[in-house]
PDB file of C-alpha atoms in Angstrom:
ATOM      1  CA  UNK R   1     -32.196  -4.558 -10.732  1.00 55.00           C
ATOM      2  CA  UNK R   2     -34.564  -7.336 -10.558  1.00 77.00           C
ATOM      3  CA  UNK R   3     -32.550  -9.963  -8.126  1.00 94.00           C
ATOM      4  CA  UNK R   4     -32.051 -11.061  -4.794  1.00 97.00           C
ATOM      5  CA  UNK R   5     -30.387  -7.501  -2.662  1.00 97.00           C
ATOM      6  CA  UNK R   6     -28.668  -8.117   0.875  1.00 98.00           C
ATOM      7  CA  UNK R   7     -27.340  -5.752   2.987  1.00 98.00           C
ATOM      8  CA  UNK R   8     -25.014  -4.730   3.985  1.00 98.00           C
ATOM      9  CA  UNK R   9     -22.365  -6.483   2.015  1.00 97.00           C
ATOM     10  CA  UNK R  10     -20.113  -6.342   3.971  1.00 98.00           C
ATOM     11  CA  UNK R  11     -19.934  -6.079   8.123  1.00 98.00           C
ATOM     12  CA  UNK R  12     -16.759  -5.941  10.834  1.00 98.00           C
ATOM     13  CA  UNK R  13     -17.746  -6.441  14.063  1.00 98.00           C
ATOM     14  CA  UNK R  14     -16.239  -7.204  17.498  1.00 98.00           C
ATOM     15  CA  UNK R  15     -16.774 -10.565  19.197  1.00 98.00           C
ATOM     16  CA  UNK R  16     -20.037 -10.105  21.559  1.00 98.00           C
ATOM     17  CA  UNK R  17     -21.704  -7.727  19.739  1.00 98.00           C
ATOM     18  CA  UNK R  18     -25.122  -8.494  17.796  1.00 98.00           C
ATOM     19  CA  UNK R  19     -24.936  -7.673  13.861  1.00 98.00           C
ATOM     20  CA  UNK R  20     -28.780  -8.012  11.807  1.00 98.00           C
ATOM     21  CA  UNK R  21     -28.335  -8.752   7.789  1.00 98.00           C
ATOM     22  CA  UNK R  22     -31.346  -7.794   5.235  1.00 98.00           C
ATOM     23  CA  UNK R  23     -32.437  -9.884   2.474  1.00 98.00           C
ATOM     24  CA  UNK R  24     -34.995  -8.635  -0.386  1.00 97.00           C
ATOM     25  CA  UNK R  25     -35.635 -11.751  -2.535  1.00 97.00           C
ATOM     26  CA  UNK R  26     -36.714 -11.380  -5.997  1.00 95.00           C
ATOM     27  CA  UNK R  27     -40.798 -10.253  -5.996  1.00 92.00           C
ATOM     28  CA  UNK R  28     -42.646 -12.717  -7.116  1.00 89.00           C
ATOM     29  CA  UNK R  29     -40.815 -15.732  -4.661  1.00 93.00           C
ATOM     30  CA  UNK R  30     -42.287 -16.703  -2.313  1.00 92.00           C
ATOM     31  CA  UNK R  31     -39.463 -19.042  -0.458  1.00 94.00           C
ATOM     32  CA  UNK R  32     -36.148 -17.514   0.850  1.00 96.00           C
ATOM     33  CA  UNK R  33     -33.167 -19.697   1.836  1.00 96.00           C
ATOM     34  CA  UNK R  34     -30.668 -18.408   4.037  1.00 98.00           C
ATOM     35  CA  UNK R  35     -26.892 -19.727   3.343  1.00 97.00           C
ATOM     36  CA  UNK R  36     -23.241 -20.369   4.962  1.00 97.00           C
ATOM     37  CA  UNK R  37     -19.766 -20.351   3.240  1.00 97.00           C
ATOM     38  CA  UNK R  38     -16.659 -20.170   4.802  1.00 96.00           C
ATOM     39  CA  UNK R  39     -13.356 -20.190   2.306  1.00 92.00           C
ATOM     40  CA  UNK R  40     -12.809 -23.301   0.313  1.00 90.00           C
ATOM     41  CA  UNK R  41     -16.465 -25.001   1.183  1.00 93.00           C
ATOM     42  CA  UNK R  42     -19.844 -24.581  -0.648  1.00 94.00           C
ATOM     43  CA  UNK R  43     -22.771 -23.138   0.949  1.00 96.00           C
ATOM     44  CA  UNK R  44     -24.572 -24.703   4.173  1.00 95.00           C
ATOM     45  CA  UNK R  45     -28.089 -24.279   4.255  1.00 95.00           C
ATOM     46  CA  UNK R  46     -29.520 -22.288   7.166  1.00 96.00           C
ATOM     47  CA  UNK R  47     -33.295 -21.582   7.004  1.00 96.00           C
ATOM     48  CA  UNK R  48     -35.740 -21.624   5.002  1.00 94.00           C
ATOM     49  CA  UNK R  49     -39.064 -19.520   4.682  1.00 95.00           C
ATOM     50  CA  UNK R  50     -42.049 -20.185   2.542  1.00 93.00           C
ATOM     51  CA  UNK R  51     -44.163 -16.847   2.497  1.00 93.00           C
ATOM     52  CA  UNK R  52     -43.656 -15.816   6.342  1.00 94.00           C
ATOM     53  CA  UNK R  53     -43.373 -19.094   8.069  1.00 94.00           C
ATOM     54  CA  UNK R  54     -39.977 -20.736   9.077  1.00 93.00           C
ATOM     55  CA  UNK R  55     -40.263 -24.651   7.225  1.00 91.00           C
ATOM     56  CA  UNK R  56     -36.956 -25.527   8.054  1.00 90.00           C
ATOM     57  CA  UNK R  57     -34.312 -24.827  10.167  1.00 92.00           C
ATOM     58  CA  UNK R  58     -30.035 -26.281  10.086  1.00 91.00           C
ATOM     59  CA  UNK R  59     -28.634 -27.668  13.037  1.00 89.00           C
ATOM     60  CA  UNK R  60     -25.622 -25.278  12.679  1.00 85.00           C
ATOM     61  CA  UNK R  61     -28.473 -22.430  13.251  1.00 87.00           C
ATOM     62  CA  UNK R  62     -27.615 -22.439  17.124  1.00 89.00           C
ATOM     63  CA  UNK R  63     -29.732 -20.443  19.591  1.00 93.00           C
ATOM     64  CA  UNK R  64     -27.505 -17.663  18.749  1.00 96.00           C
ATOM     65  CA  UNK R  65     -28.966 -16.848  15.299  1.00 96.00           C
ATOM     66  CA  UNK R  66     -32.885 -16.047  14.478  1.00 96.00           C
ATOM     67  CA  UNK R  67     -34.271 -15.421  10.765  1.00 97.00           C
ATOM     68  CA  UNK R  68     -37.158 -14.058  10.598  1.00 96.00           C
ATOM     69  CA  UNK R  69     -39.827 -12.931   7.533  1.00 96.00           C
ATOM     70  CA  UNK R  70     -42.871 -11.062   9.365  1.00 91.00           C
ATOM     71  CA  UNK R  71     -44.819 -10.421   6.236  1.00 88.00           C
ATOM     72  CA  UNK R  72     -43.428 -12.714   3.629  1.00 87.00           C
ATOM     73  CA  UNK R  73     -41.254 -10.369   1.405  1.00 92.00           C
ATOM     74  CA  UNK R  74     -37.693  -9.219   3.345  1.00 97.00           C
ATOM     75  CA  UNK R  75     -36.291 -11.273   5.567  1.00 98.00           C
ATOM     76  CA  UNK R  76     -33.513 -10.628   8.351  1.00 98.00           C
ATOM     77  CA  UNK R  77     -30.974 -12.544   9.926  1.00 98.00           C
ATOM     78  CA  UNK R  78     -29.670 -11.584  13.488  1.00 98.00           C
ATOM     79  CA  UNK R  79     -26.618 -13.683  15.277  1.00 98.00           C
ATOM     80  CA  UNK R  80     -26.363 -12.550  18.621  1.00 97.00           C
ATOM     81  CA  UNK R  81     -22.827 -12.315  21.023  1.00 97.00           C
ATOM     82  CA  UNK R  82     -21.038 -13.086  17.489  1.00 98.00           C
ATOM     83  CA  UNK R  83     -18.424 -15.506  17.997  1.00 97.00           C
ATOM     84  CA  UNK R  84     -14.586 -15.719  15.610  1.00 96.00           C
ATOM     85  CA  UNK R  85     -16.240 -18.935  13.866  1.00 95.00           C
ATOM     86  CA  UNK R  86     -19.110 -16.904  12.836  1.00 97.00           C
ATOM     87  CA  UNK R  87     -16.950 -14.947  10.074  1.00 97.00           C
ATOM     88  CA  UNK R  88     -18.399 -16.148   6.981  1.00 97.00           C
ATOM     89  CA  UNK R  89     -20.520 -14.945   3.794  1.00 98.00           C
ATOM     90  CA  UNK R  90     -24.260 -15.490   4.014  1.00 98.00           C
ATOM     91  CA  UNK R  91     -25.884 -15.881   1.342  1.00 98.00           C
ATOM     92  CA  UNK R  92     -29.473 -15.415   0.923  1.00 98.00           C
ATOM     93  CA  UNK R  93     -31.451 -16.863  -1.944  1.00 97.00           C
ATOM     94  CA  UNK R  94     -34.894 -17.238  -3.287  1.00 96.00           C
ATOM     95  CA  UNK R  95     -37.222 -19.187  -5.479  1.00 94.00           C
ATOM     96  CA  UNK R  96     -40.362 -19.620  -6.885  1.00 91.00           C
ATOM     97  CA  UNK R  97     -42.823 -22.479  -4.954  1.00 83.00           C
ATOM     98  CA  UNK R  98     -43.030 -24.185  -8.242  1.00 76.00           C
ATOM     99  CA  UNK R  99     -39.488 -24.578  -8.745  1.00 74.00           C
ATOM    100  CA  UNK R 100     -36.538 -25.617  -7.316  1.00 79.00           C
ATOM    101  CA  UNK R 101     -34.395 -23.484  -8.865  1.00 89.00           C
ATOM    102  CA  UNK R 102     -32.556 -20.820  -6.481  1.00 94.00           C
ATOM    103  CA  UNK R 103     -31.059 -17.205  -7.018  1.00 95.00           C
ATOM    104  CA  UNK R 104     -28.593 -16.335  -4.598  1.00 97.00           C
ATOM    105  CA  UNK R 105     -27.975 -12.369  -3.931  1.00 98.00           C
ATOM    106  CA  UNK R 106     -24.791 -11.515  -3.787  1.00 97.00           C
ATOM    107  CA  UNK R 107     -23.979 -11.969   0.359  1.00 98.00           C
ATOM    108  CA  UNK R 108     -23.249 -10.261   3.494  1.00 98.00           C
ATOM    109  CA  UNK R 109     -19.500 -10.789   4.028  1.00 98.00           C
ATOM    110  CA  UNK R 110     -19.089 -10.517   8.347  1.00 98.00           C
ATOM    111  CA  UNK R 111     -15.840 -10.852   9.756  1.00 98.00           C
ATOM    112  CA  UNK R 112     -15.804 -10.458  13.668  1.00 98.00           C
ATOM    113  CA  UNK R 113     -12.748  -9.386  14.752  1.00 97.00           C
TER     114      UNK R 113
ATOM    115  CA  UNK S   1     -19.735 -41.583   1.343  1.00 64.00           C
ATOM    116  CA  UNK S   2     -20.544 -37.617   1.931  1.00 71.00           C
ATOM    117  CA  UNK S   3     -23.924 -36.491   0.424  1.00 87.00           C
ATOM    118  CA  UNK S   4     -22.175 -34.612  -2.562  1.00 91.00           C
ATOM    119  CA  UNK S   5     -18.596 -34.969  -3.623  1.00 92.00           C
ATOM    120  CA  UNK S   6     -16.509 -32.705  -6.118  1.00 94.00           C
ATOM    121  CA  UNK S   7     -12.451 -33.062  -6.842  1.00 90.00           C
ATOM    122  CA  UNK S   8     -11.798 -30.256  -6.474  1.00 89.00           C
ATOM    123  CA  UNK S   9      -9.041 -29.567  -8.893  1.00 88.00           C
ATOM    124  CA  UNK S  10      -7.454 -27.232  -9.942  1.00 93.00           C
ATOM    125  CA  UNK S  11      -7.989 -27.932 -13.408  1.00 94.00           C
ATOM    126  CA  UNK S  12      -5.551 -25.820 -15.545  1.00 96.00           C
ATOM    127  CA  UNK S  13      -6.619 -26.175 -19.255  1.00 97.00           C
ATOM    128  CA  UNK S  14      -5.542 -24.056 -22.227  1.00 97.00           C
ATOM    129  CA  UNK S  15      -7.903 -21.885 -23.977  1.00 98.00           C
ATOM    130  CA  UNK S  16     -10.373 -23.974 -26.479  1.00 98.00           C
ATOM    131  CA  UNK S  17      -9.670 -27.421 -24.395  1.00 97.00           C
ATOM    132  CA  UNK S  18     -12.829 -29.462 -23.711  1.00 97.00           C
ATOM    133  CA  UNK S  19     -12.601 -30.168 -19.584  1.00 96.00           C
ATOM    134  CA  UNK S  20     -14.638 -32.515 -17.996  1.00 95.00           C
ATOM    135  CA  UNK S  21     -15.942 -32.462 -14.227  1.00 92.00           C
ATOM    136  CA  UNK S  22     -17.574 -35.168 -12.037  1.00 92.00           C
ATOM    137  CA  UNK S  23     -19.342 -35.650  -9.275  1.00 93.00           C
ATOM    138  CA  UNK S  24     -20.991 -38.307  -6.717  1.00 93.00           C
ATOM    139  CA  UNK S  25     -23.448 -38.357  -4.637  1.00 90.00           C
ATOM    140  CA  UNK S  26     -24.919 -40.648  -1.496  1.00 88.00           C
ATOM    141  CA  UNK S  27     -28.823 -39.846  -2.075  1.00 79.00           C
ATOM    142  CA  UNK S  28     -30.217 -42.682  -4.666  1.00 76.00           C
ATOM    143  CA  UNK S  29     -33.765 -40.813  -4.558  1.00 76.00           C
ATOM    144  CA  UNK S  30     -32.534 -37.900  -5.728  1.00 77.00           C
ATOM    145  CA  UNK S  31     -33.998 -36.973  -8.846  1.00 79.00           C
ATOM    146  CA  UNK S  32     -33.007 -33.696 -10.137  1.00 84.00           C
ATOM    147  CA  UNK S  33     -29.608 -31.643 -10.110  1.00 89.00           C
ATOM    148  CA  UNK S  34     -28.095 -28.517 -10.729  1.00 93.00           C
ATOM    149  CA  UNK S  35     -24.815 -26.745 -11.673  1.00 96.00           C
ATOM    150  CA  UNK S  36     -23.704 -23.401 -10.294  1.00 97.00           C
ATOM    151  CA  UNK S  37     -21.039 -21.247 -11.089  1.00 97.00           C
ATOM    152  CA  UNK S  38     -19.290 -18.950  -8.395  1.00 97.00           C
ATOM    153  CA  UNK S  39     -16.348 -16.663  -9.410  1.00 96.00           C
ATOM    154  CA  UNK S  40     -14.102 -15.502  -6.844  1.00 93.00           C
ATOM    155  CA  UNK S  41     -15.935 -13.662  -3.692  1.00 91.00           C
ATOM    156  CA  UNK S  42     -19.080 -13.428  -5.925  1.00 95.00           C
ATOM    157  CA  UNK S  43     -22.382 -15.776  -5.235  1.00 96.00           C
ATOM    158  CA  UNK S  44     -23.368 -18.568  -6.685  1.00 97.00           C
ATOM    159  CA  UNK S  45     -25.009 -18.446 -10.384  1.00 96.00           C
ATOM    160  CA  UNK S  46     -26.919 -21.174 -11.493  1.00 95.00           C
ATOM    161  CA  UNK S  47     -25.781 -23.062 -14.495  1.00 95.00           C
ATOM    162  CA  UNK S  48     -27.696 -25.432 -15.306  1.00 92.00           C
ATOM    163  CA  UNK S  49     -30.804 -27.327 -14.265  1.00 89.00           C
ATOM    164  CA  UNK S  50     -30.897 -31.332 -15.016  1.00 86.00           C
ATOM    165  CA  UNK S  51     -34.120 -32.883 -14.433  1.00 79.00           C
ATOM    166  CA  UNK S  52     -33.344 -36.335 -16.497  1.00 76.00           C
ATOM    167  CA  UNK S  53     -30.897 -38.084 -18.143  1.00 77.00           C
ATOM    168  CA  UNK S  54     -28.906 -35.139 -19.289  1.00 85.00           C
ATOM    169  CA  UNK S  55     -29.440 -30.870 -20.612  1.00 90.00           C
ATOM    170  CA  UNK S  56     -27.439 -29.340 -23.059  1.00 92.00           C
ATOM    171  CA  UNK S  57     -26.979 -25.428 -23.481  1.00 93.00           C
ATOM    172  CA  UNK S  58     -24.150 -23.891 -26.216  1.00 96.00           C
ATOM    173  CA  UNK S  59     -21.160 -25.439 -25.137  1.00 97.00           C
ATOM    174  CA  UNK S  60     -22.232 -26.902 -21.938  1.00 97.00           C
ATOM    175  CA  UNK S  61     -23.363 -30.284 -21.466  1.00 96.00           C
ATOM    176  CA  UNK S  62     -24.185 -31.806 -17.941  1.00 95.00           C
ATOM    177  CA  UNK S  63     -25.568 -35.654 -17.657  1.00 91.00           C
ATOM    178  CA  UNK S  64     -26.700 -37.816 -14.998  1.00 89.00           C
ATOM    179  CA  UNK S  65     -25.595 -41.600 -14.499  1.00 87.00           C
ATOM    180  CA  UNK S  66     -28.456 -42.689 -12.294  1.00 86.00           C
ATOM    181  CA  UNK S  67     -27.144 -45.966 -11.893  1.00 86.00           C
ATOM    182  CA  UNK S  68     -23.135 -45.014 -10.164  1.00 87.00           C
ATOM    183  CA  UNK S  69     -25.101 -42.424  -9.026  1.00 89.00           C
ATOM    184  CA  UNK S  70     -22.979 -39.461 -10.382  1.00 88.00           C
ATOM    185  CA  UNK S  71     -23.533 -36.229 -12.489  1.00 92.00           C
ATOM    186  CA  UNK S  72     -20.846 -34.679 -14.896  1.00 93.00           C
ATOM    187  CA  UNK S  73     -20.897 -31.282 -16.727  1.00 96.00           C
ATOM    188  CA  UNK S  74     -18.817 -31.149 -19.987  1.00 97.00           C
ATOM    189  CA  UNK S  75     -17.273 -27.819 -21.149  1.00 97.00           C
ATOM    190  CA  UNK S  76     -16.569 -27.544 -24.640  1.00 98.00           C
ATOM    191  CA  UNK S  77     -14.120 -25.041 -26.166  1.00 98.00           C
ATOM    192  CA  UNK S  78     -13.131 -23.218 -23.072  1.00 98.00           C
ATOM    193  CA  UNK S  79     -13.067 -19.859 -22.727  1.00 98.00           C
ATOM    194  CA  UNK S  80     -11.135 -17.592 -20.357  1.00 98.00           C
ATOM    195  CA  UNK S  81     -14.467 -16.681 -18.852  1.00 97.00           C
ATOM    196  CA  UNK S  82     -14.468 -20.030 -17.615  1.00 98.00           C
ATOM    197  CA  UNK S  83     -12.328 -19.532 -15.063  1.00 98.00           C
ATOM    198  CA  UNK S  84     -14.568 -20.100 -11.525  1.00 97.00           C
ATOM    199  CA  UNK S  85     -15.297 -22.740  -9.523  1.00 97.00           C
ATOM    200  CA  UNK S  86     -18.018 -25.126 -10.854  1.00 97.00           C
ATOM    201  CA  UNK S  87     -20.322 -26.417  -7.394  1.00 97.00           C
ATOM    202  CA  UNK S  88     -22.528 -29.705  -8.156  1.00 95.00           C
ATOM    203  CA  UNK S  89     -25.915 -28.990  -6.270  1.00 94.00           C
ATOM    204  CA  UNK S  90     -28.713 -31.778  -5.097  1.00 91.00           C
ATOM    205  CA  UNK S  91     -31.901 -30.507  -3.795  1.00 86.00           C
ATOM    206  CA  UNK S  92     -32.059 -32.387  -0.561  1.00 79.00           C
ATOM    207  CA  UNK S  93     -35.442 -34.020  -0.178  1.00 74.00           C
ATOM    208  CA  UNK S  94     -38.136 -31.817  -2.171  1.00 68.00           C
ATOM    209  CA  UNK S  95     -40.538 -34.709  -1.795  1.00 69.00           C
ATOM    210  CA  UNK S  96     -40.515 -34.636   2.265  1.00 68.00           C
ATOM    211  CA  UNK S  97     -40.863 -31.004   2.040  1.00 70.00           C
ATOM    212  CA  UNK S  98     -37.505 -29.992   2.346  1.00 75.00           C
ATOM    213  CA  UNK S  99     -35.920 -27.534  -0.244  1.00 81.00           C
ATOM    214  CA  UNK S 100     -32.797 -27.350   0.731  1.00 87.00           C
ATOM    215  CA  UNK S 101     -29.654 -27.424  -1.500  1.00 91.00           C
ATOM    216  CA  UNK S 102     -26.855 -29.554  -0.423  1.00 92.00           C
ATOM    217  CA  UNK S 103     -23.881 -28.246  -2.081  1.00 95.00           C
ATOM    218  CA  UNK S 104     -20.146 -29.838  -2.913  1.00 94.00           C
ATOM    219  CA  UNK S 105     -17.249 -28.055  -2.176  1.00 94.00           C
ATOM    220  CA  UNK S 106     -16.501 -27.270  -6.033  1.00 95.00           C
ATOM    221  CA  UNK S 107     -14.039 -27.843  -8.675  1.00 96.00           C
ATOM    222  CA  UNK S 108     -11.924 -24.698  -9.369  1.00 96.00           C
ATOM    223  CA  UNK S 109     -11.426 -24.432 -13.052  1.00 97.00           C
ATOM    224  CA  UNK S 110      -8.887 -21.685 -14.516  1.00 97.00           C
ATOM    225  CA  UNK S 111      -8.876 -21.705 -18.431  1.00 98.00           C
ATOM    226  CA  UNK S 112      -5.153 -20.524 -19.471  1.00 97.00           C
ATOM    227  CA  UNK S 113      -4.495 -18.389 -22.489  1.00 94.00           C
TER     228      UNK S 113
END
């Protein structure tokens, strides 16, 4: 399989503890996106990497969460002391720097309990 | 007006029907737009890509009205595999660097038999 891998895909936690999601895009991209969704909304944007630098960040990325991409291929996400309102799917995507075109992988599903 | 706005249905059509979505958005420089797919607790797929007035593919057609400033996408001949809910996508500012997508909350489509 060629396409965008997360794990886990799915993750229960307790409120307070730290949880770290993978991402693998798709080889030859060279920007990941991280993504939001909660039930009935579309995804909110999160961060976004070209190669190993962080371009862009969302305001809803509080000081609680930290992406990160050390040598431009995988890239985690960490939310630390998870809060309820952080039960969501994340979505990770990826694209080519040529194109605006993005393939989503198929999403860590947290609920913190 | 929000940045990207979707009814968001549901729109119940019989198999074979030819179902029509809209959507608006608030960003007059935008330039290009997408279509994505997601089917319950699954990611988002991506449709289709319009970079102009309008793209067709098979039975799909989505256009852009530049000056009301909306997009629709056209499904002819439904098909029960259909059913999902249909998110209109604008890339949020590609030209000042960012590549975000700003997504709409999606139009739930379920194609009855």
């Amino acid at each position: 399989d060629t396409g965008v891998s997360q794990d886990p895909r799915h993750k229960i936690t307790k409120r307070g503890q730290n949880v770290t999601f993978r991402c693998d895009p798709i080889s030859e991209h060279n920007r990941l996106y991280w993504y939001r969704q909660t039930l009935g909304q579309g995804p909110e944007f999160l961060t976004y990497f070209q190669n190993e630098a962080q371009l862009e960040k969302s305001r809803l990325l509080s000081d609680r969460f930290s992406a990160e991409r050390p040598k431009g291929s995988f890239s985690t996400l960490e939310i630390q002391r998870t809060e309820q309102g952080d039960s969501a799917m994340y979505l990770c995507a990826s694209s080519l720097e040529s194109g605006n075109e993005q393939y989503f992988g198929p999403g860590t599903r947290l609920t913190v309990t | 007006r929000k940045e990207v706005e979707q009814d968001p249905g549901p729109f119940n059509v019989p198999e074979g029907a030819t179902v029509a979505f809209n959507c608006t958005y608030s960003n007059s420089a935008s330039q290009s737009f997408f279509w994505y797919r997601q089917d319950c607790r699954k990611e988002p797929k991506l449709l289709m890509s319009v970079y102009s007035s309008g793209n067709e593919d098979g039975r799909f057609t989505a256009q852009l009205n530049r000056a009301s400033q909306y997009i629709s996408l056209l499904i002819r001949d439904s098909k029960l595999s259909d059913s999902a809910t249909y998110l209109c996508v604008l890339p949020r500012d590609p030209g000042a660097g960012s590549y975000q997508l700003t997504f709409g909350k999606g139009t739930k489509l379920s194609v009855i038999p």
